[in-house]
GROMACS .gro file of C-alpha atoms in nm:
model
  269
    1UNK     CA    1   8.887 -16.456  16.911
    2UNK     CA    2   8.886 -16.419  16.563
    3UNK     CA    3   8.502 -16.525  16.381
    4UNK     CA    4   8.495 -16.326  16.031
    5UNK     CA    5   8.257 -16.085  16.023
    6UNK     CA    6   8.040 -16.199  15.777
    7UNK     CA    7   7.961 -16.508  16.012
    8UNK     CA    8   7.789 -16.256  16.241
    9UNK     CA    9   7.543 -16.148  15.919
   10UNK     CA   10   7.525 -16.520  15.792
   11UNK     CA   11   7.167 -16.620  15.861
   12UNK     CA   12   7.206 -16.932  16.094
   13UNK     CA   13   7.439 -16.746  16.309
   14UNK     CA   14   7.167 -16.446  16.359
   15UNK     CA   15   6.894 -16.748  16.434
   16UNK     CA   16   7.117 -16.863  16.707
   17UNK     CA   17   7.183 -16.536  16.873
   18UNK     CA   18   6.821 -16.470  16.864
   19UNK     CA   19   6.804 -16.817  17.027
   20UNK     CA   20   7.100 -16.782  17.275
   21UNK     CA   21   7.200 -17.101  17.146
   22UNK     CA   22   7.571 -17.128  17.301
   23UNK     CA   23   7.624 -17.476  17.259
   24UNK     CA   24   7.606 -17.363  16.843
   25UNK     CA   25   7.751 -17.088  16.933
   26UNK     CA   26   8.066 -17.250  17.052
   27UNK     CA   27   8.051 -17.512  16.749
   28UNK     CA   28   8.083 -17.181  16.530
   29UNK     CA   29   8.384 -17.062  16.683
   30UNK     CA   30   8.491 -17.404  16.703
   31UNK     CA   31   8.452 -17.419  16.285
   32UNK     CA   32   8.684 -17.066  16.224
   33UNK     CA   33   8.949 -17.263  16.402
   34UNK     CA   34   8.880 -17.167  16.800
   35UNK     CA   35   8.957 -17.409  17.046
   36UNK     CA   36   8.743 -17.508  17.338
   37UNK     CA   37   9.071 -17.385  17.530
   38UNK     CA   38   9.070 -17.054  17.366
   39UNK     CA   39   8.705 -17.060  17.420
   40UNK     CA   40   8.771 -17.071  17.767
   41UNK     CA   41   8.965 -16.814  17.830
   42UNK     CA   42   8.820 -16.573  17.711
   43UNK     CA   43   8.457 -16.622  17.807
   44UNK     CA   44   8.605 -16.692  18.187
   45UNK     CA   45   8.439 -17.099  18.211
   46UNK     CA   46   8.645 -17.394  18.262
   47UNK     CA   47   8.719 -17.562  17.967
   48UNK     CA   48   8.501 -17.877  18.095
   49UNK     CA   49   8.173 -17.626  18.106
   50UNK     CA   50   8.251 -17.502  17.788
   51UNK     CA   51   8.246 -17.862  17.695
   52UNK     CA   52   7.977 -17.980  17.825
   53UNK     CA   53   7.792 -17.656  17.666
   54UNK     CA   54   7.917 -17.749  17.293
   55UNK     CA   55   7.747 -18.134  17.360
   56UNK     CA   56   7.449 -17.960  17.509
   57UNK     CA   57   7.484 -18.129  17.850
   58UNK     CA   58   7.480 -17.802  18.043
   59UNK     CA   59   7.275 -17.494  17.941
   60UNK     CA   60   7.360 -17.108  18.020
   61UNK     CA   61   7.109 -16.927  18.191
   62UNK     CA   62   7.287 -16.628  18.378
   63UNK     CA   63   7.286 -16.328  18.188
   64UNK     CA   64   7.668 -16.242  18.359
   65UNK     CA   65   7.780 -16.536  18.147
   66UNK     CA   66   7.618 -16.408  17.828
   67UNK     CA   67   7.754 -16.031  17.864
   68UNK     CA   68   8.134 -16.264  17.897
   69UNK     CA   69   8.052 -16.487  17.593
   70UNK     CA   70   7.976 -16.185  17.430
   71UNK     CA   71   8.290 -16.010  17.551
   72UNK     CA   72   8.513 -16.289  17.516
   73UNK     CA   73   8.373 -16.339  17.122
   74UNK     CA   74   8.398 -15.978  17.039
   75UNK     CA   75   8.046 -15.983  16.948
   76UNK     CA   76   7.972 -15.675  16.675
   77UNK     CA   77   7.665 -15.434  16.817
   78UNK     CA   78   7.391 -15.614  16.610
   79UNK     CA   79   7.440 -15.926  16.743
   80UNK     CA   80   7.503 -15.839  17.125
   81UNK     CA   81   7.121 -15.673  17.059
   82UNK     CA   82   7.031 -15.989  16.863
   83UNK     CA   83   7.202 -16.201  17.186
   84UNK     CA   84   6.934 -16.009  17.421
   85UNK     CA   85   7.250 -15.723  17.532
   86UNK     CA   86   7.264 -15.376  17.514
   87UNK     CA   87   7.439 -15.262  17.240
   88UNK     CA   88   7.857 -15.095  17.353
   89UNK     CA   89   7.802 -14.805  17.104
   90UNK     CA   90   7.454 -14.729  17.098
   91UNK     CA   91   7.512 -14.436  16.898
   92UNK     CA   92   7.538 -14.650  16.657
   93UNK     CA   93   7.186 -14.742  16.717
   94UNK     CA   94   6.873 -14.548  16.615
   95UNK     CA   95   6.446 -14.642  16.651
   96UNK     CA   96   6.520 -14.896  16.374
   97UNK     CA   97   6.744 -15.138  16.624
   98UNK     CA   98   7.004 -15.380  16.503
   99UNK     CA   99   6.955 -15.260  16.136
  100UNK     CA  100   7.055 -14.883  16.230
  101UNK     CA  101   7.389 -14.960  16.396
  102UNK     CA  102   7.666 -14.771  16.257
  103UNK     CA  103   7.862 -14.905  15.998
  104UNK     CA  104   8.245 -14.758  16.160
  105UNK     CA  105   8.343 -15.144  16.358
  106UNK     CA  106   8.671 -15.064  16.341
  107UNK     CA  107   8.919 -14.826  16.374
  108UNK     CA  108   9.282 -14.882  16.301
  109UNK     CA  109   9.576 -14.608  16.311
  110UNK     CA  110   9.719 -14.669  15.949
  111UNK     CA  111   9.684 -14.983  15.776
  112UNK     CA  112  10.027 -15.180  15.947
  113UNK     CA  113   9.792 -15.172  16.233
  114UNK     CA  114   9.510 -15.356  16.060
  115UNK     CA  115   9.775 -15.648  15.859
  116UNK     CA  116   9.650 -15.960  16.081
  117UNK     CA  117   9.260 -15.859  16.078
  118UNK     CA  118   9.327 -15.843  15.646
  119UNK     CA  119   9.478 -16.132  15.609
  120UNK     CA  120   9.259 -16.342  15.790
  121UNK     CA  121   8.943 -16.218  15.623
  122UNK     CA  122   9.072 -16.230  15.304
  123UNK     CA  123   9.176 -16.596  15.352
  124UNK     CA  124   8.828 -16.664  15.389
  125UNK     CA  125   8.721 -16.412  15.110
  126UNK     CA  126   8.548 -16.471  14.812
  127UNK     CA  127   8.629 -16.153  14.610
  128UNK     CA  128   8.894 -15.886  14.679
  129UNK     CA  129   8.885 -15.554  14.548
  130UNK     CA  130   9.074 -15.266  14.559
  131UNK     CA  131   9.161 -14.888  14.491
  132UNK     CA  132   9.455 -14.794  14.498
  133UNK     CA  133   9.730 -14.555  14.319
  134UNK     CA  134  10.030 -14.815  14.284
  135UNK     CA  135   9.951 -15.085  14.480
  136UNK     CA  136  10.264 -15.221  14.554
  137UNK     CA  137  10.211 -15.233  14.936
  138UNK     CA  138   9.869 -15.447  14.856
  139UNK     CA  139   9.989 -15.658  14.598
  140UNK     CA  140  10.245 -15.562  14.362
  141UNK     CA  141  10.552 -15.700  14.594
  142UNK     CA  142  10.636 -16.084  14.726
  143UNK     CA  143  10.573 -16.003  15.077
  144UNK     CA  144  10.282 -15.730  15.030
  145UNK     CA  145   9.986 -15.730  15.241
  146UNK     CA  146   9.708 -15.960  14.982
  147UNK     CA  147   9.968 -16.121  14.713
  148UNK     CA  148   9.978 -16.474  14.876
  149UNK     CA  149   9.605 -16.481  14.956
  150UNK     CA  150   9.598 -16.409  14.551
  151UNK     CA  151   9.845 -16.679  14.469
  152UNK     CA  152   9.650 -16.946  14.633
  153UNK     CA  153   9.395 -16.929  14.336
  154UNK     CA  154   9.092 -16.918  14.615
  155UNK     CA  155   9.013 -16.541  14.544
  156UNK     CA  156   8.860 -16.352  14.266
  157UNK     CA  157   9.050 -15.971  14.284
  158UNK     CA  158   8.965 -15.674  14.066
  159UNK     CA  159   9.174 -15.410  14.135
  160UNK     CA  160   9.157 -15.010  14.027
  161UNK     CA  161   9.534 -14.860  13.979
  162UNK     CA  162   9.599 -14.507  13.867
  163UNK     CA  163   9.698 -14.435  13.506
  164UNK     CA  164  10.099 -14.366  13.498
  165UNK     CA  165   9.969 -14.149  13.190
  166UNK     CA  166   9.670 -13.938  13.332
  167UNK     CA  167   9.685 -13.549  13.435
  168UNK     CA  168   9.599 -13.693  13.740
  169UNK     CA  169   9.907 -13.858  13.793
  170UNK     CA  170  10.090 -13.541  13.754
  171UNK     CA  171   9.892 -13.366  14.004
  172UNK     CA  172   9.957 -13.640  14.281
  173UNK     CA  173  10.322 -13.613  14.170
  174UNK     CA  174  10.304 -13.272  14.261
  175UNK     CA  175  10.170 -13.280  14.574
  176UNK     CA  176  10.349 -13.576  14.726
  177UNK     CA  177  10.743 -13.437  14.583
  178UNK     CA  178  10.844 -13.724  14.391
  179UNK     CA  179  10.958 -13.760  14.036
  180UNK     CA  180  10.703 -13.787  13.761
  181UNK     CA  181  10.958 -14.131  13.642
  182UNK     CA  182  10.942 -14.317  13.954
  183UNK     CA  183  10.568 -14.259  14.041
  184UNK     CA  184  10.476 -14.402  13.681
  185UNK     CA  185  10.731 -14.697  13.753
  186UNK     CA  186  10.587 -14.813  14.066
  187UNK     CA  187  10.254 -14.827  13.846
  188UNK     CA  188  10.357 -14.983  13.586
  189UNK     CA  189  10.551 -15.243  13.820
  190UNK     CA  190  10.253 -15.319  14.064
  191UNK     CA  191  10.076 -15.369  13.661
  192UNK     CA  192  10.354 -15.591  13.569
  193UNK     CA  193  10.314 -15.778  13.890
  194UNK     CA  194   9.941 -15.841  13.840
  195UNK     CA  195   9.955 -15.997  13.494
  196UNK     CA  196  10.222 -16.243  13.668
  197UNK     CA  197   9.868 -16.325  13.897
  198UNK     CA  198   9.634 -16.320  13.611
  199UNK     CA  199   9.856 -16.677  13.485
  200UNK     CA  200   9.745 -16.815  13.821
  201UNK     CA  201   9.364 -16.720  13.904
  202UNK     CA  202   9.096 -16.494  13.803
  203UNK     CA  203   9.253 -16.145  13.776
  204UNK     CA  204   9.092 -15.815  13.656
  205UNK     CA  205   9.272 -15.466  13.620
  206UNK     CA  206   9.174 -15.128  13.519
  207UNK     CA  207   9.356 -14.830  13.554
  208UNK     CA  208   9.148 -14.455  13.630
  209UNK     CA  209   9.217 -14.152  13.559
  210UNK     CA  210   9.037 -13.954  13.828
  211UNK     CA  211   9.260 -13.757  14.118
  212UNK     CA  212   9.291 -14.036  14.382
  213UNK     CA  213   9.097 -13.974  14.741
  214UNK     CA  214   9.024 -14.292  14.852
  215UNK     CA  215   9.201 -14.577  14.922
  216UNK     CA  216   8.984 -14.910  14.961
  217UNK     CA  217   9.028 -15.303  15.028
  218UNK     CA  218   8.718 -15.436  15.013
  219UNK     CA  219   8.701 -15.842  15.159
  220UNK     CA  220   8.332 -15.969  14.990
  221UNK     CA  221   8.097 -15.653  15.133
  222UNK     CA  222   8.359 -15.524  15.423
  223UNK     CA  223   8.570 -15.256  15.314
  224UNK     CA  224   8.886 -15.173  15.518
  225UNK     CA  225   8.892 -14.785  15.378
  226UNK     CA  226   9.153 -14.504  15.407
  227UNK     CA  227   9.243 -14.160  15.236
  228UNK     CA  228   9.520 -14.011  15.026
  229UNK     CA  229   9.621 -13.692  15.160
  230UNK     CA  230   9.820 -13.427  15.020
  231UNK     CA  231  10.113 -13.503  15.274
  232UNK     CA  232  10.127 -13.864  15.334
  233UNK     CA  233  10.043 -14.174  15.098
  234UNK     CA  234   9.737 -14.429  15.173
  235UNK     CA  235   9.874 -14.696  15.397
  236UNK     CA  236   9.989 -14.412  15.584
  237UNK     CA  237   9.645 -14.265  15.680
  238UNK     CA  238   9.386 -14.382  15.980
  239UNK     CA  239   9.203 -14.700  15.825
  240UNK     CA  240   8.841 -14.759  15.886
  241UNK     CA  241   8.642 -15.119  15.862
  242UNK     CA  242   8.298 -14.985  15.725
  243UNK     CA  243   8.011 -15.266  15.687
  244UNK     CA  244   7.708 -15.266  15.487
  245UNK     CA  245   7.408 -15.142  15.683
  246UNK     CA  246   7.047 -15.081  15.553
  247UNK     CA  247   7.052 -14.709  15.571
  248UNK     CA  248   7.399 -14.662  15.554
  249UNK     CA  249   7.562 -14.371  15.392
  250UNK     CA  250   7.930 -14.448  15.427
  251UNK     CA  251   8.021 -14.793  15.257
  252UNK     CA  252   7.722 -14.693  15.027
  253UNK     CA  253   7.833 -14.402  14.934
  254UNK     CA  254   8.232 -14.548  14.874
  255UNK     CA  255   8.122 -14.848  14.713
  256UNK     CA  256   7.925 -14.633  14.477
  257UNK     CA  257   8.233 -14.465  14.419
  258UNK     CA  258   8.399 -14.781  14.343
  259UNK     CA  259   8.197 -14.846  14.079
  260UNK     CA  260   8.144 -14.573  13.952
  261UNK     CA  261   8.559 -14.542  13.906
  262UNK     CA  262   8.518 -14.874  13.729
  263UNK     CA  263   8.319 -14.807  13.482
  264UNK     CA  264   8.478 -14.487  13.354
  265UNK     CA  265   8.824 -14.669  13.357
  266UNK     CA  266   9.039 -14.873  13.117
  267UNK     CA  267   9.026 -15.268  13.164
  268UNK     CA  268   9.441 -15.349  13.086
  269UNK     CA  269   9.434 -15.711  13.218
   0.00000   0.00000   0.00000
């Protein structure tokens, strides 16, 4: 079932973990869209249990049902331990519990692999950003991966695209083959593309000049996070989903770099 993954962190929702409170439980899932039905099969009850849970006519009690609900919701390793369960990656875990779980939920071959999962988070997004090189694969084409969630006028975007003109341009030229013309092109069309945006909702752009390693698309404070290598492009690498954790280094560390890109670049739109 799909429940965003900032509902997990959202406040309420960690009250009623801590509270085993499936009837609100169910009335969350119910909320992102989930029907009772759906509900049902994948937490193994009969849809009349599950709806006598959600009107709080019949409690759960046996912990074989939570460890299903939990299953069957795809409950992230904090909240199985906040739900009273033992965490499925406790390596992920250290002496300071829930707060120490590791930050990798996801791992996804390339990012065709993770297109569903985007969309749906960043329909329910507040802020996209991203870091790319062109960008024409995120946004910068009709049927890209984030250009209709854009167009809807919900979402604020900032977005980081190389500088056709930079030194570092040329370099990646260099080490992926292609022509100095076209790479500049498809930068200057994914820019082109974006101002057509900027008519329609609240649109920033900057362009960097700093040799491209990362490759991010952050959805509010979870970042969906890949690499440029020297032999295939971003979309084409393994994609990980990092979230924000107290003491962690990874999305800390790349959302530092973020910024950090950001405020040496060149705001163009």
């Amino acid at each position: 079932m799909v429940i965003p993954e900032r509902a997990w962190r959202d406040g309420e929702t960690r009250r009623l973990l801590r509270n085993r409170d499936i009837s609100a439980l169910f009335r969350l899932a119910h909320s992102h869209g989930v029907s009772q039905s759906r509900i049902a099969t994948a937490t193994g009850l009969t849809q009349a249990r599950v709806s006598e849970i959600s009107n709080g006519v019949r409690a759960v009690t046996a912990l074989d049902v939570f460890e299903r609900i939990a299953e069957g919701f795809a409950m992230p390793d904090d909240a199985r331990v906040l739900f009273g369960l033992a965490p499925k990656h406790p390596a992920g875990l250290d002496h300071l519990g829930a707060a120490g779980r590791a930050e990798i939920l996801r791992i996804f071959p390339s990012q065709s692999t993770a297109v569903d999962e985007i969309r749906s988070e960043a329909a329910q997004a507040q802020s996209i950003e991203v870091l790319a090189v062109r960008g024409l694969g995120i946004i910068g084409l009709n049927d890209s991966l984030l250009r209709r969630t854009v167009r809807a006028g919900r979402t604020r975007l900032r977005m980081l695209l190389l500088d056709p003109d930079s030194a570092a341009a040329v370099r990646r030229v260099a080490e992926i083959g292609e022509s100095e013309e076209a790479f500049a092109s498809g930068i200057r069309l994914a820019l082109a593309r974006l101002r057509e945006l900027a008519e329609e909702g609240s649109v920033e752009v900057y362009v960097y000049s700093a040799f491209p390693v990362w490759r991010v698309i952050a959805l509010d404070d979870v970042m969906y996070v890949s690499a440029f290598g020297d032999e295939w492009e971003g979309h084409e690498s393994a994609m990980y989903k990092l979230a924000p954790t107290p003491y962690g280094a990874l999305h800390r560390g790349i959302r530092r770099h973020f910024e950090e890109l950001r405020r040496s670049a060149h705001r163009v739109i």
